[in-house]
XYZ file of N, CA, C and O in Angstrom:
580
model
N 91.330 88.765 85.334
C 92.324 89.186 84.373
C 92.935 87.977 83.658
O 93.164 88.106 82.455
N 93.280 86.601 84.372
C 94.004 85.823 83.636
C 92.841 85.109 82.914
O 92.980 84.759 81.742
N 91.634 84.876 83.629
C 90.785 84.207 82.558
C 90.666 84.735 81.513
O 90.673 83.987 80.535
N 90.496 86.338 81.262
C 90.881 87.122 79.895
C 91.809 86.885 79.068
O 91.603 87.130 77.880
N 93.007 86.372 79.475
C 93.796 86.513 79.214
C 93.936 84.837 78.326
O 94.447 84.673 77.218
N 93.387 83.878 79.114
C 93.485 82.374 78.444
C 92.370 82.624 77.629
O 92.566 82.024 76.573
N 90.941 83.410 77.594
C 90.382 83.288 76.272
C 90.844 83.875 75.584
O 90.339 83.659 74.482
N 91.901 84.872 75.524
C 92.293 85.305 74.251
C 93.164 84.848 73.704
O 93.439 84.968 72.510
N 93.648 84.330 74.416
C 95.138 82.895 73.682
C 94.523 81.971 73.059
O 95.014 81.705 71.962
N 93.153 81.076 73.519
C 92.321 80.331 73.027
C 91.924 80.933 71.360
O 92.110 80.254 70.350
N 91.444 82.108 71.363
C 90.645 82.645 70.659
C 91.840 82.634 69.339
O 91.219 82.748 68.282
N 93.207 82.541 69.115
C 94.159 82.539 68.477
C 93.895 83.936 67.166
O 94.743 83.994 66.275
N 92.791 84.913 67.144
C 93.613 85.710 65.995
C 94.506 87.103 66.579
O 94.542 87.625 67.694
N 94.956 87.316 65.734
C 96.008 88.500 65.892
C 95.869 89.376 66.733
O 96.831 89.505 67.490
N 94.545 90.412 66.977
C 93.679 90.741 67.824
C 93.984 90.051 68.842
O 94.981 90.474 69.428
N 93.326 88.807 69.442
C 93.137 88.340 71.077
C 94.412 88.432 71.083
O 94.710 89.461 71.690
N 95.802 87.597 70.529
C 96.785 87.777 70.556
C 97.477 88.831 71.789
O 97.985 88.753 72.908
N 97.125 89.823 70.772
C 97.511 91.398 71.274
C 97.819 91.823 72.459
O 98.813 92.162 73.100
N 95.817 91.627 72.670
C 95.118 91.792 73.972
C 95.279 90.975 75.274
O 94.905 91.202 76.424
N 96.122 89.697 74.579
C 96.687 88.649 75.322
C 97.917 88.668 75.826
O 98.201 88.138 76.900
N 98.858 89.370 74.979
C 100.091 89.840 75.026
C 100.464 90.980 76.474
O 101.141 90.812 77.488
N 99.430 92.473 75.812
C 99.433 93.200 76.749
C 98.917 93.006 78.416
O 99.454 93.567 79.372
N 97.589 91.944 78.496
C 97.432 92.065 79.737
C 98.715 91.319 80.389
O 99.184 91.783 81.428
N 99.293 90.162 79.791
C 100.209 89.693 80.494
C 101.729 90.934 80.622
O 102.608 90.969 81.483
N 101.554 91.708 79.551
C 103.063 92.757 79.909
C 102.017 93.835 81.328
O 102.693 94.652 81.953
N 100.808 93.749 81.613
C 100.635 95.042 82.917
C 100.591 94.146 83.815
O 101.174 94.632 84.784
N 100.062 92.601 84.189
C 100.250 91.231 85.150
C 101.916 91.723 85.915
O 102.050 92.151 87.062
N 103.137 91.487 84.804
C 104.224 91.119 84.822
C 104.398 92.887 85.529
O 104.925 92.990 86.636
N 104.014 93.912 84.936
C 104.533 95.092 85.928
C 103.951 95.141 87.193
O 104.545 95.396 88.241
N 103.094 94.959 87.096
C 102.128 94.864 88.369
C 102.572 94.047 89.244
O 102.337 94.398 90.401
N 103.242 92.891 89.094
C 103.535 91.580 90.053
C 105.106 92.261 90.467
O 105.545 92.204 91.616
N 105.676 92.757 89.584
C 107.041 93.619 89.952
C 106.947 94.815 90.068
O 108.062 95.336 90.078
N 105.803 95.803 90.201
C 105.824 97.058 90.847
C 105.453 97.730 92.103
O 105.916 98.794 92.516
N 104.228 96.703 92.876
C 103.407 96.940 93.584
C 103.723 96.449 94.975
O 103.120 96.592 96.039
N 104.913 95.789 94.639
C 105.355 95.550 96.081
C 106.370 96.796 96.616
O 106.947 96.764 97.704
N 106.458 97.739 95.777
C 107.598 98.808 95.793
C 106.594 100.037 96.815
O 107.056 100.517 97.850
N 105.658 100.273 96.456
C 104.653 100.970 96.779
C 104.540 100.624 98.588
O 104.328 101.764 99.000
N 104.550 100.208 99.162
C 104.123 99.698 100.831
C 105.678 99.333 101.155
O 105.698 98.763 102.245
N 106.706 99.426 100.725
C 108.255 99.121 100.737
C 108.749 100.630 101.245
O 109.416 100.871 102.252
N 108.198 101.642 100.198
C 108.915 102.634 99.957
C 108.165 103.509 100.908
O 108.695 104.609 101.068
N 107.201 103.325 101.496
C 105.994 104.017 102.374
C 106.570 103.207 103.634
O 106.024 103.755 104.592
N 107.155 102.481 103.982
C 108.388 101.895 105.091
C 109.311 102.588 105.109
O 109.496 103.209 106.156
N 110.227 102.771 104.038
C 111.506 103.438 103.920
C 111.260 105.060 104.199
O 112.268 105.711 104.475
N 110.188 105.641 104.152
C 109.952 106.729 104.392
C 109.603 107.299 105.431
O 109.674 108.495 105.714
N 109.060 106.088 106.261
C 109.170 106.111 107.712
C 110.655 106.267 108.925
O 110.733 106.387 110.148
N 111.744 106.176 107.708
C 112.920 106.199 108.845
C 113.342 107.397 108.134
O 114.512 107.695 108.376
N 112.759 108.140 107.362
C 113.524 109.680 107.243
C 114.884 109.780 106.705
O 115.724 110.479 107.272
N 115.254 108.835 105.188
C 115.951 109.036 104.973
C 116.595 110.544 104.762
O 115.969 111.600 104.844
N 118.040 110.380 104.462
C 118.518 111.775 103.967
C 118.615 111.890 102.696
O 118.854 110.918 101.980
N 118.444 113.082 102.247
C 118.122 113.366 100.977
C 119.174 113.498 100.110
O 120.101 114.303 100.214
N 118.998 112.664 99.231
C 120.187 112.685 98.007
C 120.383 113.625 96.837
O 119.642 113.972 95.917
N 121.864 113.978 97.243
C 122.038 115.795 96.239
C 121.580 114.972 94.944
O 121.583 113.754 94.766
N 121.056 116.356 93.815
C 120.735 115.983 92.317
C 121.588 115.726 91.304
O 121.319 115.682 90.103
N 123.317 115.446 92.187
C 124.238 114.730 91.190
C 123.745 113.353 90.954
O 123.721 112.760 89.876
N 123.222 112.787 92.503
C 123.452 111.306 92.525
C 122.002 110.618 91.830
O 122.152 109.556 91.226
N 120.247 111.369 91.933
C 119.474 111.644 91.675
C 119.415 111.329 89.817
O 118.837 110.424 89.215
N 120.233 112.441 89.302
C 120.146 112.357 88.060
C 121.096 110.888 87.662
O 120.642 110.269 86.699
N 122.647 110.157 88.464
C 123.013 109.098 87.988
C 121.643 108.505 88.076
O 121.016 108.452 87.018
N 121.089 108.062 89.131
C 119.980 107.150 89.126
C 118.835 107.355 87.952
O 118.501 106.327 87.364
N 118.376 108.258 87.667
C 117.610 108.607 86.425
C 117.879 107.826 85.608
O 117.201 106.891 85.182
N 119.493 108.356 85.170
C 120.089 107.611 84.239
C 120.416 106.071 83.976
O 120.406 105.409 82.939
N 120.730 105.727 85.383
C 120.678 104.133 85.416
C 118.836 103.686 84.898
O 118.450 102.961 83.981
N 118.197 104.322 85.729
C 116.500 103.596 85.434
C 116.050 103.684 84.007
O 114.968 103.245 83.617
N 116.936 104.272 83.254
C 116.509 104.847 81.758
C 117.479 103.630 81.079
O 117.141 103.078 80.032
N 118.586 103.318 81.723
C 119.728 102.368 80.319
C 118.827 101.292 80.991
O 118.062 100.732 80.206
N 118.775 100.956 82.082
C 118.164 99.225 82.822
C 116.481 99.353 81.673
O 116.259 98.238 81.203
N 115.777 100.045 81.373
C 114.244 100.272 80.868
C 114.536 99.757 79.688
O 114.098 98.696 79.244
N 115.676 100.894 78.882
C 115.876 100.100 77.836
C 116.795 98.836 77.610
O 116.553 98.269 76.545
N 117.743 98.294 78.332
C 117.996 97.231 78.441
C 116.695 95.976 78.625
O 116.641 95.232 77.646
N 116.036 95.777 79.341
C 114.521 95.342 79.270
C 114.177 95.330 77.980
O 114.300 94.318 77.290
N 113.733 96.409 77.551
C 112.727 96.280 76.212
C 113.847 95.635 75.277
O 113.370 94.693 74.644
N 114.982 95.826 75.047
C 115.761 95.455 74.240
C 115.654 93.667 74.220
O 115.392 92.909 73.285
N 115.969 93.392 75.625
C 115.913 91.629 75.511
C 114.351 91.245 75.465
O 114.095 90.041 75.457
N 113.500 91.977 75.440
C 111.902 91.638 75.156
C 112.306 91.553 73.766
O 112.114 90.496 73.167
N 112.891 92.633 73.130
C 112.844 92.181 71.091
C 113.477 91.329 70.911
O 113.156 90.757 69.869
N 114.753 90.638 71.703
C 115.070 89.670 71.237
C 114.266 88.390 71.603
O 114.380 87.402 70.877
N 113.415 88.360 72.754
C 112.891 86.997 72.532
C 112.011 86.967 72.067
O 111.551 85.826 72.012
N 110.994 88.253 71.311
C 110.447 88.448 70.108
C 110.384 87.293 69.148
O 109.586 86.424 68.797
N 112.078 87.857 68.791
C 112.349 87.079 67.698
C 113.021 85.536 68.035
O 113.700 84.895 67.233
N 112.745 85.202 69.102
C 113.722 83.682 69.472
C 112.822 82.646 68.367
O 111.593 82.694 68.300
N 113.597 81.798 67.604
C 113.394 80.794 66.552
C 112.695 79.552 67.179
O 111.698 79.038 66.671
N 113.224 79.155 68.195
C 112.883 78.191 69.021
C 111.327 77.768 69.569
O 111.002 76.616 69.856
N 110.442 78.957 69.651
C 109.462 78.991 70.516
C 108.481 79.434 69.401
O 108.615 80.263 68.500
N 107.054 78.306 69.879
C 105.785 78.950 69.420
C 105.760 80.562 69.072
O 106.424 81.483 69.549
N 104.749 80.547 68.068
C 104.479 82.303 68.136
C 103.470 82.685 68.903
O 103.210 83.889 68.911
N 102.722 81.838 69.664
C 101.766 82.855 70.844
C 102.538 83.094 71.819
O 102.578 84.205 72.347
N 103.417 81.879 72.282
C 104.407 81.836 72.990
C 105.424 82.681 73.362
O 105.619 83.027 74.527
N 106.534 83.266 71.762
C 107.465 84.201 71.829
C 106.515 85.673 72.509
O 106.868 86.583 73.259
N 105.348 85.396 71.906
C 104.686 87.324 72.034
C 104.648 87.475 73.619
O 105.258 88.314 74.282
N 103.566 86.207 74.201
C 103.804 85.967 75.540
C 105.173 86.277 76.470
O 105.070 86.843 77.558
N 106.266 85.908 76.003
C 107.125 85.795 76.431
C 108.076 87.202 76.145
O 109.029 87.503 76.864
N 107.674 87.919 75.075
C 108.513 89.132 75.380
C 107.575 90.144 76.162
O 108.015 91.099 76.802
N 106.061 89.785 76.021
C 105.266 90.859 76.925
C 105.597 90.838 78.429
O 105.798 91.766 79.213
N 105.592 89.503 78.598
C 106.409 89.477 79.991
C 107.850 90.515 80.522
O 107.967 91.339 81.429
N 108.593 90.115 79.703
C 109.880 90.401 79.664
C 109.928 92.047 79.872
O 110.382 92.637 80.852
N 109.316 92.644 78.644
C 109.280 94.307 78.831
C 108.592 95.000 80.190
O 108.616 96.145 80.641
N 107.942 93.702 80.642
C 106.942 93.913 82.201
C 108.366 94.671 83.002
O 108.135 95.736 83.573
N 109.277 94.330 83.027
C 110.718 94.643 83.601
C 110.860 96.778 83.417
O 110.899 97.837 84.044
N 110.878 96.246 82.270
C 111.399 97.606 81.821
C 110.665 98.772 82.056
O 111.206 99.832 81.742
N 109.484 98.798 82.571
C 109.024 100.546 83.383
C 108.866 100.002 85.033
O 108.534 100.882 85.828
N 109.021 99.009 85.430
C 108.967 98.291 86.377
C 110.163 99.164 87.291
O 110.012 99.995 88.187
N 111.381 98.612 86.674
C 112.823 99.044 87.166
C 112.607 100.618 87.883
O 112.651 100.986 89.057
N 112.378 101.283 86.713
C 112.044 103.312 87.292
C 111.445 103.073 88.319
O 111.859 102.967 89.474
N 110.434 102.983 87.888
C 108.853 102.407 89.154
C 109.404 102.177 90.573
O 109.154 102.963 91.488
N 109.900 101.456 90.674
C 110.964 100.933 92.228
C 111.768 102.036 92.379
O 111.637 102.718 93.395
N 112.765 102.395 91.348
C 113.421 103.234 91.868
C 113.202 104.502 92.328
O 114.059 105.207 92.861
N 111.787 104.868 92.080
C 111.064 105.930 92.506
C 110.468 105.789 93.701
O 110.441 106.702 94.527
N 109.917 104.580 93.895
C 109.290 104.221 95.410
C 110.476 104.438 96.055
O 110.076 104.200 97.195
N 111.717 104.730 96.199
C 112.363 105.238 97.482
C 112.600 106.440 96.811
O 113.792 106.503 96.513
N 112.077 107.255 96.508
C 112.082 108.396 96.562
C 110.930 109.260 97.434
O 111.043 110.480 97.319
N 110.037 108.868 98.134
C 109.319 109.431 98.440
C 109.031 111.118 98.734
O 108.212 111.977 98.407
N 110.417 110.974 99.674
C 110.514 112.305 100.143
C 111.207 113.240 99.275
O 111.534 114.368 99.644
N 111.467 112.687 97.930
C 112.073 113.781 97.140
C 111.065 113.647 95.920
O 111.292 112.855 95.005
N 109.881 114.503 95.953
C 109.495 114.493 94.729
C 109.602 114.584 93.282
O 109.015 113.989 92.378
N 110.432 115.410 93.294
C 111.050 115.997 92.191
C 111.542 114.544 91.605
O 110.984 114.008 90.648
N 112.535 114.040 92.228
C 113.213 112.740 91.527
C 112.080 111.549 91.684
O 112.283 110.714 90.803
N 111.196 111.270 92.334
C 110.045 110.711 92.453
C 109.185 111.166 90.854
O 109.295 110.121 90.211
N 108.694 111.817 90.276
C 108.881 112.586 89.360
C 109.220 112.074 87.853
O 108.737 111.885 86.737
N 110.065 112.014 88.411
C 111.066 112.127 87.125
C 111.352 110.539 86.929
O 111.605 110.144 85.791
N 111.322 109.757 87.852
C 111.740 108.633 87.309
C 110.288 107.791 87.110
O 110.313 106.746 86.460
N 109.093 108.253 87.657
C 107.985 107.590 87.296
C 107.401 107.859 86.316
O 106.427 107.243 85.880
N 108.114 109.180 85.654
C 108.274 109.363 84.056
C 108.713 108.514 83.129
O 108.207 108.155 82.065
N 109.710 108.236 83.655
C 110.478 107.669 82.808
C 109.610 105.607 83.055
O 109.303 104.685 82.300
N 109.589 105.807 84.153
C 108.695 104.417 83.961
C 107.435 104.433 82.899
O 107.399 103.579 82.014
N 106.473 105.366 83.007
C 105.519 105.625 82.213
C 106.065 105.877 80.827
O 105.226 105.683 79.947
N 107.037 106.190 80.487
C 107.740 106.324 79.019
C 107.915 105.290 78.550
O 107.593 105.179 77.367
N 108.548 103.976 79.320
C 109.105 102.644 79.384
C 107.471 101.875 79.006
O 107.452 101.231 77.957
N 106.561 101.916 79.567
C 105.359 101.343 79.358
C 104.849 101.356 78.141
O 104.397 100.421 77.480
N 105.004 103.058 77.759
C 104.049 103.241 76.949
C 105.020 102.645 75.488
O 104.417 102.393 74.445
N 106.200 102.510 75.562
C 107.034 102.076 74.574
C 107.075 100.315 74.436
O 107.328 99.648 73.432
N 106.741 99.869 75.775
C 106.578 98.629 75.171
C 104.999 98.245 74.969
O 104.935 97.259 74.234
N 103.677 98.705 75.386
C 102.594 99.080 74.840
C 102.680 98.748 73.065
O 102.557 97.692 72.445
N 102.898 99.910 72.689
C 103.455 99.926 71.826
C 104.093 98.871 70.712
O 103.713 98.663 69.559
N 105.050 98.352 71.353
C 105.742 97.033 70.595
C 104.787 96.065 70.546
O 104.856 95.436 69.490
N 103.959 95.716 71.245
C 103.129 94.456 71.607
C 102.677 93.852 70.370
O 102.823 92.656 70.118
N 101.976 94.925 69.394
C 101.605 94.473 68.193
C 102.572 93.924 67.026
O 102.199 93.102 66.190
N 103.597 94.371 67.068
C 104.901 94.461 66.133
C 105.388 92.917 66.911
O 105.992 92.174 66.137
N 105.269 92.590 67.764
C 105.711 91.021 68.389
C 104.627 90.100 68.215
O 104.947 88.924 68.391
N 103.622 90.284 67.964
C 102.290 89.467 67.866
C 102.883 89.276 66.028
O 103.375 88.196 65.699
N 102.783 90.169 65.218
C 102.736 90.381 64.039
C 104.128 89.092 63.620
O 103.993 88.163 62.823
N 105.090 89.340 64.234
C 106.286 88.569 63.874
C 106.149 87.035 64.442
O 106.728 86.084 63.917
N 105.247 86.928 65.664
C 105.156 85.940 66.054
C 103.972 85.218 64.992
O 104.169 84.031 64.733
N 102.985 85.759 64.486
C 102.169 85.478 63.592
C 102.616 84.943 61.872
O 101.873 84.642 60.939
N 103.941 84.980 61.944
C 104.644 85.127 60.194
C 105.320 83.954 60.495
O 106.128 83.632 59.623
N 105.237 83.108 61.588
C 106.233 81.719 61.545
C 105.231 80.882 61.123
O 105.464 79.688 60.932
């Protein structure tokens, strides 16, 4: 994956860019999601108690403002003045790595409640597919300096 990832930085057009951008934003979820997975398959071993769907839906709600908080400081270092433009793209693909990441965890202790298990790995997969998405629109801006 990372050798992919340095020929397409090498390769410098807009394209490898991209493709360079994104593998490093699924690297960056992956390196912060996957330890949640064998964590939460622990935590499920002591039988937690189950949390009513007042507290369920705050948490939703927190994993949804923290997702977009993430993608938000990914656009700003988008646009940071300071830094190369393979660099900035690099650097916000990373950054949004955060933002379906956050749900993601907070769902691995959900095990035993599917429903909210569910719902917030929704919302992680929403978070992905939205910074997916941006990747090109940060390559593009990083490409105009």
């Amino acid at each position: 994956m990372f050798e992919a990832l340095a020929r397409d930085l090498r390769a410098g057009t807009p394209a490898d860019l991209t493709r360079a951008a994104r593998r490093a934003l699924v690297a960056a979820f992956l390196v912060l999601a996957v330890p949640g997975l064998p964590l939460g398959g622990l935590y499920l071993l002591t039988r937690p108690a189950l949390l009513p769907a007042g507290w369920v839906a705050a948490l939703v709600l927190l994993a949804a403002v923290l997702a977009a908080a993430g993608l938000h400081l990914a656009r700003l270092a988008a646009r940071d003045p300071a830094r190369p433009g393979a660099q900035v793209a690099l650097t916000a693909a990373m950054q949004a790595g955060t933002a379906p990441a956050v749900p993601f965890l907070l769902g691995c202790v959900f095990f035993q409640q599917p429903a909210a298990l569910a719902v917030l790995w929704l919302v992680s997969a929403l978070a992905f597919v939205l910074a997916w998405g941006s990747v090109p629109g940060w390559v593009k801006v990083a490409g105009e300096r």
